[in-house]
Short mmCIF file of C-alpha atoms and ligand atoms in Angstrom, two decimals:
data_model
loop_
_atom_site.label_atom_id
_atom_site.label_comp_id
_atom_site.label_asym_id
_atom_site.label_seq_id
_atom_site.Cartn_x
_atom_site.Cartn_y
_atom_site.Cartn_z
CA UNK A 77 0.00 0.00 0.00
CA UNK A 78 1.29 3.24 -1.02
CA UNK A 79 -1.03 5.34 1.11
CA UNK A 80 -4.52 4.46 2.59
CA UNK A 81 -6.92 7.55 0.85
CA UNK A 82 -9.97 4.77 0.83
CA UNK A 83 -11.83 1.52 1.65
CA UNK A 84 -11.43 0.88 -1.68
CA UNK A 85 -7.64 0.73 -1.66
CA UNK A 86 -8.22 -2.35 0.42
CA UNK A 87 -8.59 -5.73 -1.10
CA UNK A 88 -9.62 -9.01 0.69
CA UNK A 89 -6.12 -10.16 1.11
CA UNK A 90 -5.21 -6.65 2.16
CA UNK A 91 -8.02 -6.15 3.98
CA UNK A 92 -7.78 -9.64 6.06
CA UNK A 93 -3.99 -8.95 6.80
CA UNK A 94 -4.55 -5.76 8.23
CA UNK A 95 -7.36 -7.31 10.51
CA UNK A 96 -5.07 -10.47 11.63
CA UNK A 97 -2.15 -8.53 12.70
CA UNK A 98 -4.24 -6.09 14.57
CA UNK A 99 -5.46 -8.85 16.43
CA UNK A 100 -1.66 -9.43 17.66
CA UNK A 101 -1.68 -5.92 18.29
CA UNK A 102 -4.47 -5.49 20.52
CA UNK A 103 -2.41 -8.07 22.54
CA UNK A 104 -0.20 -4.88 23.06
CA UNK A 105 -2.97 -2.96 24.64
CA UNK A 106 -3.63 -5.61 27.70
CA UNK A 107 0.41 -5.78 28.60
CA UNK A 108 1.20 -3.29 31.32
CA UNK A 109 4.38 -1.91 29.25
CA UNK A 110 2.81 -1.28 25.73
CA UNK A 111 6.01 -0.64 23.49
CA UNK A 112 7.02 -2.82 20.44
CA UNK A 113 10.41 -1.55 18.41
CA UNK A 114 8.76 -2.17 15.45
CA UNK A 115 8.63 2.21 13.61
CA UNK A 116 11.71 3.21 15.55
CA UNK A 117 13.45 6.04 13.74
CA UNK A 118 9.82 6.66 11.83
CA UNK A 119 8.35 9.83 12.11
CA UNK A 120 4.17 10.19 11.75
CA UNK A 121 2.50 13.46 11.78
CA UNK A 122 -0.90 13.51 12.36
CA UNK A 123 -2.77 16.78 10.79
CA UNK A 124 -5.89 17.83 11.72
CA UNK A 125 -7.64 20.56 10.04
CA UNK A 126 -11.13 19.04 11.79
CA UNK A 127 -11.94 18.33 15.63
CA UNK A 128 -10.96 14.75 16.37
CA UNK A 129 -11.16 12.90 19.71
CA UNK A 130 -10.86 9.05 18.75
CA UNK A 131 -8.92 9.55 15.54
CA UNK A 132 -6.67 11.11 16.96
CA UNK A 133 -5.42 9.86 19.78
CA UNK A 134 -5.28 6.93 18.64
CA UNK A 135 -3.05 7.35 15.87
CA UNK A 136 -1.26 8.80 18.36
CA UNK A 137 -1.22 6.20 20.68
CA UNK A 138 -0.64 3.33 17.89
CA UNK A 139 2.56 5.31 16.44
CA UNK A 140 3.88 6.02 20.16
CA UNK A 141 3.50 2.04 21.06
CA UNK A 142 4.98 0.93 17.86
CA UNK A 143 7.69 3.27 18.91
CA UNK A 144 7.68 6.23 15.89
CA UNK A 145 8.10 9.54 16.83
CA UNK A 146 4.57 11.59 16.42
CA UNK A 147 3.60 14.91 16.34
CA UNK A 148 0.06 16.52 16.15
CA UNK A 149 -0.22 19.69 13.87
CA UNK A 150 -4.01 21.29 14.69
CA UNK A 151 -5.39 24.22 12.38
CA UNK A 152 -6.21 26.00 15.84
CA UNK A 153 -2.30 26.89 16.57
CA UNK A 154 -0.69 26.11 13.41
CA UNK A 155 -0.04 29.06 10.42
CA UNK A 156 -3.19 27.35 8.98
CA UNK A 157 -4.99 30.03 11.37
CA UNK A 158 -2.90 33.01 9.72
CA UNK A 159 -4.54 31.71 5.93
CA UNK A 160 -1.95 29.20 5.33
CA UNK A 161 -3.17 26.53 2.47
CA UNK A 162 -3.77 23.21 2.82
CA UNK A 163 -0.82 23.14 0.12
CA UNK A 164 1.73 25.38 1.34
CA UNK A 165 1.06 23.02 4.92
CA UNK A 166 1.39 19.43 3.43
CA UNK A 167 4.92 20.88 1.49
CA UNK A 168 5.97 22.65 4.87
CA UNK A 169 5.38 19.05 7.21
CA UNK A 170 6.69 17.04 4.53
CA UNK A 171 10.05 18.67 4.04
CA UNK A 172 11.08 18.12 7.18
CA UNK A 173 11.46 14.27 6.08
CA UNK A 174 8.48 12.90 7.89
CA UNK A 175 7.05 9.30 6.93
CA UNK A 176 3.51 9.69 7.45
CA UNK A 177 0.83 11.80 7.20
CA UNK A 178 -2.23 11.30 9.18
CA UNK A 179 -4.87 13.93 7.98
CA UNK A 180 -8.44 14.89 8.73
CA UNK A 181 -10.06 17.56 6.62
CA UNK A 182 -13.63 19.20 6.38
CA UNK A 183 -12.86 18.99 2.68
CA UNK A 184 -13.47 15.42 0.77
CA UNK A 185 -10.33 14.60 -1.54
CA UNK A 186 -7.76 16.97 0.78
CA UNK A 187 -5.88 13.61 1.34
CA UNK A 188 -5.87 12.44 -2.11
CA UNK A 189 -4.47 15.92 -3.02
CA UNK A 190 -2.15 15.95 -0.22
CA UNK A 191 -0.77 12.19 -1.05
CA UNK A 192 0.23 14.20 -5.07
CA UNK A 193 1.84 16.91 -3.43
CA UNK A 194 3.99 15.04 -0.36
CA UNK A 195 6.43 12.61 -0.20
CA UNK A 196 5.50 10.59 3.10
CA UNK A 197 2.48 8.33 2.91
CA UNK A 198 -1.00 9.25 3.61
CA UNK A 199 -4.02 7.94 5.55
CA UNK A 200 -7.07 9.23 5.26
CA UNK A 201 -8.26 10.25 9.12
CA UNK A 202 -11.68 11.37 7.67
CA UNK A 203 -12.46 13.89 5.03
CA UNK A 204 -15.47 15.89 4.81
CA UNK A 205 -18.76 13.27 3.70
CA UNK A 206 -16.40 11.23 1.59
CA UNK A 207 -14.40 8.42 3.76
CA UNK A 208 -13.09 7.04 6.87
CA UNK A 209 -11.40 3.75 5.72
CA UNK A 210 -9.51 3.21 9.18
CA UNK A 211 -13.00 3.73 11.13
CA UNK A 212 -14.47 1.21 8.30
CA UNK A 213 -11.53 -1.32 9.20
CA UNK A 214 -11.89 -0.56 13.14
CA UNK A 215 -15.95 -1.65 12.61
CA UNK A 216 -14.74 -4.40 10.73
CA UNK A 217 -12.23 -5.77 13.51
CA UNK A 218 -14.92 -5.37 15.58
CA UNK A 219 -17.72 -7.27 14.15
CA UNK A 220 -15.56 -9.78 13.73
CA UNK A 221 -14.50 -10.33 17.14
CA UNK A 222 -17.90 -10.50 18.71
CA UNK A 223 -18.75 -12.90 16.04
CA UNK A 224 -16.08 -14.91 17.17
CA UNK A 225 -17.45 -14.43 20.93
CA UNK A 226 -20.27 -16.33 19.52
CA UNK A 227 -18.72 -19.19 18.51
CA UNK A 228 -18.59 -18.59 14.94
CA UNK A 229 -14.93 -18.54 12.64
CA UNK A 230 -15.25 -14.59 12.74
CA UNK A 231 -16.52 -14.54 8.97
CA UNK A 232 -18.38 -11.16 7.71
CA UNK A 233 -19.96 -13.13 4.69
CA UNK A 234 -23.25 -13.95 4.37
CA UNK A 235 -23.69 -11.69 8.15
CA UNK A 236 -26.18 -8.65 7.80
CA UNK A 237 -25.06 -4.92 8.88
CA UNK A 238 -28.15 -2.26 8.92
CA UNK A 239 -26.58 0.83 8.74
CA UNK A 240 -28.89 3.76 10.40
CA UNK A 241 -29.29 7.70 10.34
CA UNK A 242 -27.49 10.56 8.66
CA UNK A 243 -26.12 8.61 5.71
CA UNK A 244 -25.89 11.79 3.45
CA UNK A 245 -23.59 13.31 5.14
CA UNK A 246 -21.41 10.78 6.39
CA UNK A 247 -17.89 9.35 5.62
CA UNK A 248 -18.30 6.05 7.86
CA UNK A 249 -21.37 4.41 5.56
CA UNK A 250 -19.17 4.95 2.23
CA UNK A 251 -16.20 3.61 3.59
CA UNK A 252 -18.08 0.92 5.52
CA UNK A 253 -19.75 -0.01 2.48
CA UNK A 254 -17.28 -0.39 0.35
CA UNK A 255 -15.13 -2.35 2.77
CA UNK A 256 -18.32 -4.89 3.89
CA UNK A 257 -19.08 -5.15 0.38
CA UNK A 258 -15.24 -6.65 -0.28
CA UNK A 259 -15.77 -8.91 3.25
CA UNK A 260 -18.93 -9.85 1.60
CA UNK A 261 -21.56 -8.90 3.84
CA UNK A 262 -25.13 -7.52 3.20
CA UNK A 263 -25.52 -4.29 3.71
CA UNK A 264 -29.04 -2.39 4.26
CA UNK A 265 -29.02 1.06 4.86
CA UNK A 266 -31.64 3.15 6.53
CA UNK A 267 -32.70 6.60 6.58
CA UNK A 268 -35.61 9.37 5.85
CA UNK A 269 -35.47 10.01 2.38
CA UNK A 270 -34.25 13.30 2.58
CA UNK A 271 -30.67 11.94 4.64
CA UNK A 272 -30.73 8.60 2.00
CA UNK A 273 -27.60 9.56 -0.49
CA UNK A 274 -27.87 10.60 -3.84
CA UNK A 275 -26.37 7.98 -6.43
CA UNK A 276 -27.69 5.48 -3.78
CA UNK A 277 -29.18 3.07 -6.10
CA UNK A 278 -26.13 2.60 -7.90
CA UNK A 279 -24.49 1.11 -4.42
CA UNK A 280 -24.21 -2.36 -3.56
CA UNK A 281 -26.82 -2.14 -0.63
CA UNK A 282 -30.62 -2.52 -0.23
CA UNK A 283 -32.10 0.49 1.16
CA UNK A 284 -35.49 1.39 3.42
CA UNK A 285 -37.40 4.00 5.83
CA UNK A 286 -38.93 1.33 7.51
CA UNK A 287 -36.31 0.67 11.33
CA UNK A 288 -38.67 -1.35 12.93
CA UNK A 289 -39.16 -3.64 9.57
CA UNK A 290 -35.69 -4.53 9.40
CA UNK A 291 -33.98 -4.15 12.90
CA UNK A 292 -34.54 -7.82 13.33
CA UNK A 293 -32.87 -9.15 10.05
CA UNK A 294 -29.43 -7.12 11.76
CA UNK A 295 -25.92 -9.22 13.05
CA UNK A 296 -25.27 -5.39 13.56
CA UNK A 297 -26.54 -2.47 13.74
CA UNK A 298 -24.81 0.67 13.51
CA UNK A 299 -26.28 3.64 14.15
CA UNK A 300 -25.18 6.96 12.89
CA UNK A 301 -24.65 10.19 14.19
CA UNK A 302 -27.05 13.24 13.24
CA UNK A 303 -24.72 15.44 11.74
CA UNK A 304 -26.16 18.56 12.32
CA UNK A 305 -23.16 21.07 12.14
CA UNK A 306 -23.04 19.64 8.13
CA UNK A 307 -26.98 20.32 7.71
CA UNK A 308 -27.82 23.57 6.15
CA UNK A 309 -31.98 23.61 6.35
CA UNK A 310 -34.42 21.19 7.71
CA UNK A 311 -34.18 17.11 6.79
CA UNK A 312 -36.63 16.28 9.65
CA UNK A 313 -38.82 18.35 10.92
CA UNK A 314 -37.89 17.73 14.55
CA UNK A 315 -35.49 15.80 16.93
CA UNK A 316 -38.28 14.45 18.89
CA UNK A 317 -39.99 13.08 15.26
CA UNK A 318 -35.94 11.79 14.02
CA UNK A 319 -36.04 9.67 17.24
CA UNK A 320 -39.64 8.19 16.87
CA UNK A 321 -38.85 7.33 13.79
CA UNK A 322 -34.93 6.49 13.32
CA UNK A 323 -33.59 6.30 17.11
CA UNK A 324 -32.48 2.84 18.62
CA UNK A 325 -34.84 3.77 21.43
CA UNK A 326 -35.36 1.53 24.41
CA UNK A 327 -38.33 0.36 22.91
CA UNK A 328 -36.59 -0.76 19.52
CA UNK A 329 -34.00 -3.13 21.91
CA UNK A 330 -36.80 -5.83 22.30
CA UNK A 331 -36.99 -5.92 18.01
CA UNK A 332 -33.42 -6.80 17.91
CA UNK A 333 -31.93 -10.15 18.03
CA UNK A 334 -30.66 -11.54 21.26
CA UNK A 335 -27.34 -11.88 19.53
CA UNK A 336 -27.28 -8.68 17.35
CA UNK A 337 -24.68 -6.08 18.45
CA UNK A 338 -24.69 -2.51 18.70
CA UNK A 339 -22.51 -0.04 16.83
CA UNK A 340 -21.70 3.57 16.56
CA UNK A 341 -18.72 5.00 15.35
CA UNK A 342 -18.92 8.72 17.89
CA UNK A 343 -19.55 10.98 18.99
CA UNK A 344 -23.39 10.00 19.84
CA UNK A 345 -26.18 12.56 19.98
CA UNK A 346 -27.44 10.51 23.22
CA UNK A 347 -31.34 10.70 23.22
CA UNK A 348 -31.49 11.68 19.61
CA UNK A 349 -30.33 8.78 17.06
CA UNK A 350 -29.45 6.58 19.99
CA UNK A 351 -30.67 6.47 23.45
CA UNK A 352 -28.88 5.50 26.42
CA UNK A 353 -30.30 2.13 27.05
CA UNK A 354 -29.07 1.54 24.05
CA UNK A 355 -25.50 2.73 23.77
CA UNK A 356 -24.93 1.41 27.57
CA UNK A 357 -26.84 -2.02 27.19
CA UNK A 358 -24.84 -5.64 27.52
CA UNK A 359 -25.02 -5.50 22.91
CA UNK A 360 -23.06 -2.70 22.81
CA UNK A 361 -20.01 -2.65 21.19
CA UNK A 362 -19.32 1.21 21.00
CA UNK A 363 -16.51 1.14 23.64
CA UNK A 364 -15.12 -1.88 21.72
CA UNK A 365 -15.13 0.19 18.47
CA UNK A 366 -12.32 2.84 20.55
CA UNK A 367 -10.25 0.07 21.71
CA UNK A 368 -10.27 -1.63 18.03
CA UNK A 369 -9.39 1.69 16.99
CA UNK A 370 -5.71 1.69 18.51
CA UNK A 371 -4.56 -1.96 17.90
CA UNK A 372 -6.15 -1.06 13.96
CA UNK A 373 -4.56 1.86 13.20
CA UNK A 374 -1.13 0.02 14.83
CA UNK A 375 -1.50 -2.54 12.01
CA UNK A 376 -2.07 0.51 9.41
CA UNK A 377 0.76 1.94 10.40
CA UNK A 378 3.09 -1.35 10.43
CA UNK A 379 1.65 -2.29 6.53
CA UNK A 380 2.58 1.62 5.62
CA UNK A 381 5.06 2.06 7.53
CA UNK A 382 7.30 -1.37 8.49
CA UNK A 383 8.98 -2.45 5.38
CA UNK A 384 12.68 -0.94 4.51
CA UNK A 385 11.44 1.39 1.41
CA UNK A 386 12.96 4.66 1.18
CA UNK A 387 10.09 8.09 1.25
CA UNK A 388 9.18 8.35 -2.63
CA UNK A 389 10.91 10.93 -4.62
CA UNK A 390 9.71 14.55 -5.27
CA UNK A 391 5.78 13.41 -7.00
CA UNK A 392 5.50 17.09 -7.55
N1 CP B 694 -15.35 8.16 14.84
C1 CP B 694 -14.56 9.24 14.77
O1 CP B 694 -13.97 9.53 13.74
O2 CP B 694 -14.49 9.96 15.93
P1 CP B 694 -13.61 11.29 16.13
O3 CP B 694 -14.26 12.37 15.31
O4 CP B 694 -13.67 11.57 17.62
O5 CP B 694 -12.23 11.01 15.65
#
């Protein structure tokens, strides 16, 4: 892998080694010293042009335990806050020799223009409502294990993932679709028409408006987050009438499987697309998603990062 700008940059094989060696390095994250030599004398920089929690720190974390050196570069504090561009940023960072860049942008395709203008590898950390492939593979490693906890081999085929809420304007469901689609899952994706993407036909997913018709087909359900700081105008007419009719309310538990789990990438709206029962109950998986996030992006950075290959020359 050159750089990771998508879900679709990920095939099986590709996609199946990155999930196998994160499983060795979630080990990592129950040891009391958490250190492996494996990126020492590799430098990751993780820019952030967009508020991060998760993402963040736990690239952060994953470089730090894998032993590269890692810096965070925020707009809020950088010369991106004097009208510094995006360009003039990615050439400043990458000339001081770094290997990777880890960046999150408001803007979809800033990391597929930053990976033509730098040297050091990219990963896409999230950009704008285009893609999250590291949160797609973090869901992935996830599902799988609490397959697994079943008693099952783990497998994603033939397994059913209802994706819920704000699909229009999120990253997660394109990356998550893409990458199910390649572990060979079903995908069926829910939302009020007026949050359902446009071009969604052409996807490999069934769609509906109907929650309570097909909560209990789900292995997983993943609910979304309302993304209202995206939304310009009205695409329900109120919270209260989103939640009746798209929350994972206390109510909509009992439709659910007894073996289904509960996603959500975060930050939740609590009450709103998800309520509390919900996000705290025995099926969730949500604080399972964080910790997959860490040993993931560990294995990300190992397939980028841990072979003996020199930074590309100038690609400008
Ligand atoms: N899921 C996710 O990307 O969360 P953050 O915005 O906190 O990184």
């Amino acid at each position: 892998m050159r750089h990771l700008l998508s879900a679709a940059d990920l095939d099986l094989a590709t996609t199946t080694a990155v999930l196998d060696l994160a499983e060795e390095m979630g080990q990592l994250q129950q040891r009391p010293v958490k250190k492996l030599p494996a990126l020492r004398g590799r430098t990751v920089v993780n820019l952030f042009f967009e508020d991060s929690t998760r993402t963040r720190s736990s690239f952060e974390l994953a470089g730090k335990w894998l032993s590269a050196d890692v810096i965070n570069v925020s707009a809020k504090g950088s010369s991106v806050s004097k009208g510094e561009s995006l360009r003039d940023t990615v050439l400043t960072i990458d000339a001081m020799g770094v290997d990777a860049l880890v960046i999150r942008h408001s803007a979809s395709g800033a990391p597929l223009q930053a990976s033509q203008w730098a040297r050091a590898k990219v990963i896409n950390a999230g950009d704008g409502t285009h893609e999250h492939p590291t949160q797609a593979l973090l869901d992935a490693y996830t599902m799988r294990r609490h397959l697994r906890s079943l008693g099952g081999d783990g497998e994603l085929a033939g397994r059913t993932v209802v994706i819920v809420g704000d699909l229009t304007h999120s990253r997660v469901v394109r990356s998550n679709v893409l990458l199910l689609q390649t572990l060979g899952a079903t995908v069926v994706l829910v939302a009020p028409a007026t949050l359902m993407p446009s071009g969604v036909a052409s996807w490999p997913v069934t769609t509906s408006n109907d929650l309570d018709a097909v909560l209990p087909e789900a292995d997983i359900v993943m609910m979304l987050r309302v993304q209202s700081e995206r939304m310009s105008g009205g695409y329900f007419p109120t919270p209260r009438e989103y939640t009746v009719g798209y929350g994972l309310t206390r109510n909509r538990l009992g439709l659910l499987r007894p073996e289904a789990a509960i996603c959500h990438p975060g930050p939740m709206n609590r009450g709103l697309e998800i309520s509390a029962d919900a996000a705290d109950s025995a099926s969730s998986l949500i604080l399972d998603q964080v910790a997959a996030g860490v040993a993931v992006r560990m294995s990300v950075l190992y397939h980028l990062l841990g072979g003996d290959d020199e930074r590309e020359g100038d690609p400008r």
